[in-house]
Amino acid sequence: MSKVALVTGGSRGIGAAISKALKDAGYTVAANYAGNDEAAAKFKEETGIAVYKWSVADYDACKAGIAQVEADLGPVEILVNNAGITRDAMFHRMTPEQWNEVISTNLNGVFNMTHPVWPGMRDRKFGRVVNISSINGQKGQAGQANYSAAKAGDIGVTRALAQEGARAGITVNAVCPGYIGTEMVRAIDEKVLAERIIPQIPVGRLGEPEEIARCVVFLASEEAGFITGSTISANGGQYFS
Ligand code: NDP
């Protein structure tokens, strides 16, 4: 039986590329999403990958959603915490709602998803958790105090859980994408992208979602068992940490 991989935010953008790459690598994949039913239905039709709707910001919904995935497909052995949002504003204009929404999804979401699958991974003595952080969690970004805080927090959780999971055969790693050409980034003003963002990327282009997906497939593999607590930076040379 193939291992079950659950990808949050797995129906669009980077998550969709991760879901597809894991399927191609032989995993049984479940893709979670939050609300875009149309995109999820299209993704399911095109890929044959099962989709499940709940918010990673809601602990009880995560527990129930994971229970459903496990009833349908089997125990979750690979968890990819990819779901994420932005609510950008300079700090002096940032509202508590903007702060809390981003922390709830991008940081609490990692707790809410990982906590329910952790005991099963410990019992089975195998697990792979991959957290999708960000270059802006590594270096900080003006206009993204909320996002930078959450994504830096994801790296902290990764390192703590790597130590807790090691003896139980669970690896926990982070991938920090730079600017990747998904809807999240295409939503940035074209002029800002062309004149301010792309010139800062030494390879001279945005990354492709598949370039992040390949990192995840590697970290999910049995062969990556000695790699835990690490952060792969995939950012075209924009930032070294
Ligand atoms: P997209 O906006 O393209 O897709 C986001 C996905 O996350 C969608 O499937 C969305 O579901 C889902 N999602 C959002 N909120 C929730 C929630 N509360 N519960 C469950 N699912 C949710 O994002 P990207 O593909 O660009 O980003 C994916 C990850 O990569 C994020 O964590 C992001 O922070 C990170 N990242 C992205 C970079 C980039 O350049 N694009 C750079 C660095 C990091 P739905 O379709 O229902 O809305």
PDB file of C-alpha atoms in Angstrom, residues 29-212:
ATOM      1  CA  VAL A  29      -2.474  12.174  -1.857  1.00  0.00           C
ATOM      2  CA  ALA A  30      -5.184  14.161  -0.089  1.00  0.00           C
ATOM      3  CA  ALA A  31      -5.321  17.875  -0.868  1.00  0.00           C
ATOM      4  CA  ASN A  32      -6.949  20.158   1.679  1.00  0.00           C
ATOM      5  CA  TYR A  33      -8.259  23.622   0.763  1.00  0.00           C
ATOM      6  CA  ALA A  34     -10.158  26.435   2.460  1.00  0.00           C
ATOM      7  CA  GLY A  35     -12.950  27.801   0.308  1.00  0.00           C
ATOM      8  CA  ASN A  36     -12.279  27.948  -3.418  1.00  0.00           C
ATOM      9  CA  ASP A  37     -14.579  25.069  -4.411  1.00  0.00           C
ATOM     10  CA  GLU A  38     -14.282  25.820  -8.111  1.00  0.00           C
ATOM     11  CA  ALA A  39     -10.491  25.550  -8.151  1.00  0.00           C
ATOM     12  CA  ALA A  40     -10.632  22.422  -5.982  1.00  0.00           C
ATOM     13  CA  ALA A  41     -13.176  20.709  -8.259  1.00  0.00           C
ATOM     14  CA  LYS A  42     -11.094  21.543 -11.335  1.00  0.00           C
ATOM     15  CA  PHE A  43      -7.942  20.271  -9.628  1.00  0.00           C
ATOM     16  CA  LYS A  44      -9.682  17.021  -8.620  1.00  0.00           C
ATOM     17  CA  GLU A  45     -10.989  16.475 -12.131  1.00  0.00           C
ATOM     18  CA  GLU A  46      -7.599  17.112 -13.735  1.00  0.00           C
ATOM     19  CA  THR A  47      -5.488  15.093 -11.303  1.00  0.00           C
ATOM     20  CA  GLY A  48      -7.770  12.500  -9.710  1.00  0.00           C
ATOM     21  CA  ILE A  49      -6.470  13.663  -6.310  1.00  0.00           C
ATOM     22  CA  ALA A  50      -9.016  13.678  -3.470  1.00  0.00           C
ATOM     23  CA  VAL A  51      -9.822  17.130  -2.088  1.00  0.00           C
ATOM     24  CA  TYR A  52     -11.023  17.997   1.418  1.00  0.00           C
ATOM     25  CA  LYS A  53     -12.352  21.350   2.583  1.00  0.00           C
ATOM     26  CA  TRP A  54     -11.624  22.797   6.013  1.00  0.00           C
ATOM     27  CA  SER A  55      -9.683  25.684   7.494  1.00  0.00           C
ATOM     28  CA  VAL A  56      -6.284  24.935   8.993  1.00  0.00           C
ATOM     29  CA  ALA A  57      -6.945  27.862  11.331  1.00  0.00           C
ATOM     30  CA  ASP A  58      -9.612  25.779  13.155  1.00  0.00           C
ATOM     31  CA  TYR A  59      -8.206  23.027  15.402  1.00  0.00           C
ATOM     32  CA  ASP A  60     -11.437  21.037  15.677  1.00  0.00           C
ATOM     33  CA  ALA A  61     -11.980  21.209  11.911  1.00  0.00           C
ATOM     34  CA  CYS A  62      -8.416  19.918  11.389  1.00  0.00           C
ATOM     35  CA  LYS A  63      -9.012  16.989  13.756  1.00  0.00           C
ATOM     36  CA  ALA A  64     -12.262  16.091  12.017  1.00  0.00           C
ATOM     37  CA  GLY A  65     -10.805  16.588   8.532  1.00  0.00           C
ATOM     38  CA  ILE A  66      -7.770  14.430   9.270  1.00  0.00           C
ATOM     39  CA  ALA A  67     -10.026  11.722  10.745  1.00  0.00           C
ATOM     40  CA  GLN A  68     -12.016  11.752   7.500  1.00  0.00           C
ATOM     41  CA  VAL A  69      -8.875  11.525   5.337  1.00  0.00           C
ATOM     42  CA  GLU A  70      -7.601   8.626   7.448  1.00  0.00           C
ATOM     43  CA  ALA A  71     -10.954   6.814   7.261  1.00  0.00           C
ATOM     44  CA  ASP A  72     -10.974   7.217   3.475  1.00  0.00           C
ATOM     45  CA  LEU A  73      -7.327   6.634   2.601  1.00  0.00           C
ATOM     46  CA  GLY A  74      -5.379   5.343   5.632  1.00  0.00           C
ATOM     47  CA  PRO A  75      -3.026   6.894   8.195  1.00  0.00           C
ATOM     48  CA  VAL A  76      -1.330  10.136   7.230  1.00  0.00           C
ATOM     49  CA  GLU A  77       2.401   9.444   7.064  1.00  0.00           C
ATOM     50  CA  ILE A  78       3.462  12.572   5.206  1.00  0.00           C
ATOM     51  CA  LEU A  79       2.080  15.979   6.179  1.00  0.00           C
ATOM     52  CA  VAL A  80       2.891  19.062   4.135  1.00  0.00           C
ATOM     53  CA  ASN A  81       1.864  22.266   5.899  1.00  0.00           C
ATOM     54  CA  ASN A  82       1.612  24.520   2.876  1.00  0.00           C
ATOM     55  CA  ALA A  83      -1.610  26.523   3.380  1.00  0.00           C
ATOM     56  CA  GLY A  84      -0.849  30.194   3.738  1.00  0.00           C
ATOM     57  CA  ILE A  85      -2.262  33.665   3.240  1.00  0.00           C
ATOM     58  CA  THR A  86      -1.023  37.236   3.118  1.00  0.00           C
ATOM     59  CA  ARG A  87      -2.702  40.331   4.598  1.00  0.00           C
ATOM     60  CA  ASP A  88       0.013  42.871   3.848  1.00  0.00           C
ATOM     61  CA  ALA A  89       0.154  46.351   5.364  1.00  0.00           C
ATOM     62  CA  MET A  90       2.813  48.580   6.832  1.00  0.00           C
ATOM     63  CA  PHE A  91       2.811  48.013  10.577  1.00  0.00           C
ATOM     64  CA  HIS A  92       1.404  51.426  11.474  1.00  0.00           C
ATOM     65  CA  ARG A  93      -1.627  50.616   9.339  1.00  0.00           C
ATOM     66  CA  MET A  94      -1.922  46.905  10.166  1.00  0.00           C
ATOM     67  CA  THR A  95      -5.151  45.976  11.919  1.00  0.00           C
ATOM     68  CA  PRO A  96      -5.420  43.358  14.675  1.00  0.00           C
ATOM     69  CA  GLU A  97      -7.564  41.361  12.238  1.00  0.00           C
ATOM     70  CA  GLN A  98      -4.787  41.345   9.620  1.00  0.00           C
ATOM     71  CA  TRP A  99      -2.277  40.261  12.255  1.00  0.00           C
ATOM     72  CA  ASN A 100      -4.511  37.542  13.710  1.00  0.00           C
ATOM     73  CA  GLU A 101      -5.694  36.070  10.401  1.00  0.00           C
ATOM     74  CA  VAL A 102      -2.152  35.509   9.205  1.00  0.00           C
ATOM     75  CA  ILE A 103      -0.948  34.084  12.527  1.00  0.00           C
ATOM     76  CA  SER A 104      -4.027  31.829  12.733  1.00  0.00           C
ATOM     77  CA  THR A 105      -3.520  30.341   9.274  1.00  0.00           C
ATOM     78  CA  ASN A 106       0.235  30.426   8.726  1.00  0.00           C
ATOM     79  CA  LEU A 107       1.466  29.584  12.245  1.00  0.00           C
ATOM     80  CA  ASN A 108      -1.414  28.147  14.280  1.00  0.00           C
ATOM     81  CA  GLY A 109      -2.318  26.098  11.205  1.00  0.00           C
ATOM     82  CA  VAL A 110       0.938  24.185  11.591  1.00  0.00           C
ATOM     83  CA  PHE A 111       0.052  23.307  15.193  1.00  0.00           C
ATOM     84  CA  ASN A 112      -3.549  22.500  14.324  1.00  0.00           C
ATOM     85  CA  MET A 113      -2.543  20.088  11.564  1.00  0.00           C
ATOM     86  CA  THR A 114       0.554  18.511  13.049  1.00  0.00           C
ATOM     87  CA  HIS A 115      -0.796  17.904  16.568  1.00  0.00           C
ATOM     88  CA  PRO A 116      -3.522  15.435  15.488  1.00  0.00           C
ATOM     89  CA  VAL A 117      -1.207  13.376  13.215  1.00  0.00           C
ATOM     90  CA  TRP A 118       1.779  13.335  15.605  1.00  0.00           C
ATOM     91  CA  PRO A 119       0.644  10.490  17.966  1.00  0.00           C
ATOM     92  CA  GLY A 120       0.008   8.159  14.999  1.00  0.00           C
ATOM     93  CA  MET A 121       3.409   8.961  13.501  1.00  0.00           C
ATOM     94  CA  ARG A 122       5.036   8.254  16.884  1.00  0.00           C
ATOM     95  CA  ASP A 123       3.197   4.940  17.232  1.00  0.00           C
ATOM     96  CA  ARG A 124       4.149   3.824  13.715  1.00  0.00           C
ATOM     97  CA  LYS A 125       7.734   5.052  14.185  1.00  0.00           C
ATOM     98  CA  PHE A 126       7.631   6.904  10.884  1.00  0.00           C
ATOM     99  CA  GLY A 127       6.567  10.342   9.783  1.00  0.00           C
ATOM    100  CA  ARG A 128       7.499  13.182   7.490  1.00  0.00           C
ATOM    101  CA  VAL A 129       6.405  16.740   8.206  1.00  0.00           C
ATOM    102  CA  VAL A 130       7.381  19.462   5.743  1.00  0.00           C
ATOM    103  CA  ASN A 131       6.507  23.045   6.613  1.00  0.00           C
ATOM    104  CA  ILE A 132       6.399  25.604   3.830  1.00  0.00           C
ATOM    105  CA  SER A 133       7.881  28.738   5.372  1.00  0.00           C
ATOM    106  CA  SER A 134       9.202  31.648   3.307  1.00  0.00           C
ATOM    107  CA  ILE A 135      12.236  33.760   2.492  1.00  0.00           C
ATOM    108  CA  ASN A 136      10.371  36.526   4.312  1.00  0.00           C
ATOM    109  CA  GLY A 137      10.323  34.439   7.483  1.00  0.00           C
ATOM    110  CA  GLN A 138      14.112  34.224   7.219  1.00  0.00           C
ATOM    111  CA  LYS A 139      14.941  37.847   6.450  1.00  0.00           C
ATOM    112  CA  GLY A 140      11.795  39.800   7.417  1.00  0.00           C
ATOM    113  CA  GLN A 141       9.922  41.987   4.954  1.00  0.00           C
ATOM    114  CA  ALA A 142       8.519  45.504   5.283  1.00  0.00           C
ATOM    115  CA  GLY A 143       4.742  45.429   4.963  1.00  0.00           C
ATOM    116  CA  GLN A 144       4.648  41.827   6.208  1.00  0.00           C
ATOM    117  CA  ALA A 145       5.242  41.932   9.981  1.00  0.00           C
ATOM    118  CA  ASN A 146       2.404  39.422  10.426  1.00  0.00           C
ATOM    119  CA  TYR A 147       3.583  37.090   7.647  1.00  0.00           C
ATOM    120  CA  SER A 148       7.262  37.330   8.603  1.00  0.00           C
ATOM    121  CA  ALA A 149       6.413  36.538  12.238  1.00  0.00           C
ATOM    122  CA  ALA A 150       4.328  33.515  11.297  1.00  0.00           C
ATOM    123  CA  LYS A 151       6.848  32.159   8.812  1.00  0.00           C
ATOM    124  CA  ALA A 152       9.773  32.638  11.227  1.00  0.00           C
ATOM    125  CA  GLY A 153       7.622  30.821  13.786  1.00  0.00           C
ATOM    126  CA  ASP A 154       7.221  27.935  11.346  1.00  0.00           C
ATOM    127  CA  ILE A 155      11.011  27.529  11.289  1.00  0.00           C
ATOM    128  CA  GLY A 156      11.090  27.523  15.106  1.00  0.00           C
ATOM    129  CA  VAL A 157       8.393  24.842  15.299  1.00  0.00           C
ATOM    130  CA  THR A 158      10.279  22.813  12.694  1.00  0.00           C
ATOM    131  CA  ARG A 159      13.465  22.814  14.747  1.00  0.00           C
ATOM    132  CA  ALA A 160      11.731  21.987  18.050  1.00  0.00           C
ATOM    133  CA  LEU A 161       9.656  19.159  16.581  1.00  0.00           C
ATOM    134  CA  ALA A 162      12.660  17.754  14.729  1.00  0.00           C
ATOM    135  CA  GLN A 163      14.259  17.155  18.132  1.00  0.00           C
ATOM    136  CA  GLU A 164      11.091  15.632  19.574  1.00  0.00           C
ATOM    137  CA  GLY A 165      10.413  13.407  16.567  1.00  0.00           C
ATOM    138  CA  ALA A 166      13.911  12.115  15.854  1.00  0.00           C
ATOM    139  CA  ARG A 167      13.789   9.054  18.103  1.00  0.00           C
ATOM    140  CA  ALA A 168      10.377   8.130  16.701  1.00  0.00           C
ATOM    141  CA  GLY A 169      11.490   8.131  13.075  1.00  0.00           C
ATOM    142  CA  ILE A 170       9.726  11.405  12.335  1.00  0.00           C
ATOM    143  CA  THR A 171      11.593  14.062  10.396  1.00  0.00           C
ATOM    144  CA  VAL A 172      10.441  17.669  10.374  1.00  0.00           C
ATOM    145  CA  ASN A 173      11.882  20.093   7.850  1.00  0.00           C
ATOM    146  CA  ALA A 174      11.083  23.466   6.343  1.00  0.00           C
ATOM    147  CA  VAL A 175      11.248  24.743   2.797  1.00  0.00           C
ATOM    148  CA  CYS A 176      11.652  28.487   2.344  1.00  0.00           C
ATOM    149  CA  PRO A 177      10.560  29.525  -1.136  1.00  0.00           C
ATOM    150  CA  GLY A 178      11.595  32.837  -2.566  1.00  0.00           C
ATOM    151  CA  TYR A 179       9.243  34.537  -4.988  1.00  0.00           C
ATOM    152  CA  ILE A 180       7.307  31.864  -6.905  1.00  0.00           C
ATOM    153  CA  GLY A 181       4.978  32.633  -9.787  1.00  0.00           C
ATOM    154  CA  THR A 182       1.646  31.715  -8.160  1.00  0.00           C
ATOM    155  CA  GLU A 183      -1.533  33.767  -7.814  1.00  0.00           C
ATOM    156  CA  MET A 184      -0.244  35.038  -4.445  1.00  0.00           C
ATOM    157  CA  VAL A 185       2.734  36.661  -6.171  1.00  0.00           C
ATOM    158  CA  ARG A 186       1.008  37.531  -9.461  1.00  0.00           C
ATOM    159  CA  ALA A 187      -1.384  39.609  -7.303  1.00  0.00           C
ATOM    160  CA  ILE A 188       1.550  41.988  -6.688  1.00  0.00           C
ATOM    161  CA  ASP A 189       1.496  45.023  -8.976  1.00  0.00           C
ATOM    162  CA  GLU A 190       3.271  44.108 -12.252  1.00  0.00           C
ATOM    163  CA  LYS A 191       5.467  47.202 -12.131  1.00  0.00           C
ATOM    164  CA  VAL A 192       6.572  46.379  -8.567  1.00  0.00           C
ATOM    165  CA  LEU A 193       7.358  42.818  -9.659  1.00  0.00           C
ATOM    166  CA  ALA A 194       9.339  43.871 -12.729  1.00  0.00           C
ATOM    167  CA  GLU A 195      11.165  46.856 -11.248  1.00  0.00           C
ATOM    168  CA  ARG A 196      11.647  45.988  -7.592  1.00  0.00           C
ATOM    169  CA  ILE A 197      11.310  42.257  -6.984  1.00  0.00           C
ATOM    170  CA  ILE A 198      12.768  40.407  -9.983  1.00  0.00           C
ATOM    171  CA  PRO A 199      15.949  42.570 -10.086  1.00  0.00           C
ATOM    172  CA  GLN A 200      16.676  41.336  -6.533  1.00  0.00           C
ATOM    173  CA  ILE A 201      16.663  37.691  -7.661  1.00  0.00           C
ATOM    174  CA  PRO A 202      20.122  36.732  -8.992  1.00  0.00           C
ATOM    175  CA  VAL A 203      18.756  34.048 -11.330  1.00  0.00           C
ATOM    176  CA  GLY A 204      16.600  36.791 -12.885  1.00  0.00           C
ATOM    177  CA  ARG A 205      13.192  35.172 -12.728  1.00  0.00           C
ATOM    178  CA  LEU A 206      10.426  33.998 -10.415  1.00  0.00           C
ATOM    179  CA  GLY A 207      10.608  30.400  -9.254  1.00  0.00           C
ATOM    180  CA  GLU A 208       8.246  27.703 -10.489  1.00  0.00           C
ATOM    181  CA  PRO A 209       5.921  25.846  -8.100  1.00  0.00           C
ATOM    182  CA  GLU A 210       7.425  22.566  -9.353  1.00  0.00           C
ATOM    183  CA  GLU A 211      10.833  23.681  -8.082  1.00  0.00           C
ATOM    184  CA  ILE A 212       9.411  23.787  -4.547  1.00  0.00           C
TER     185      ILE A 212
END
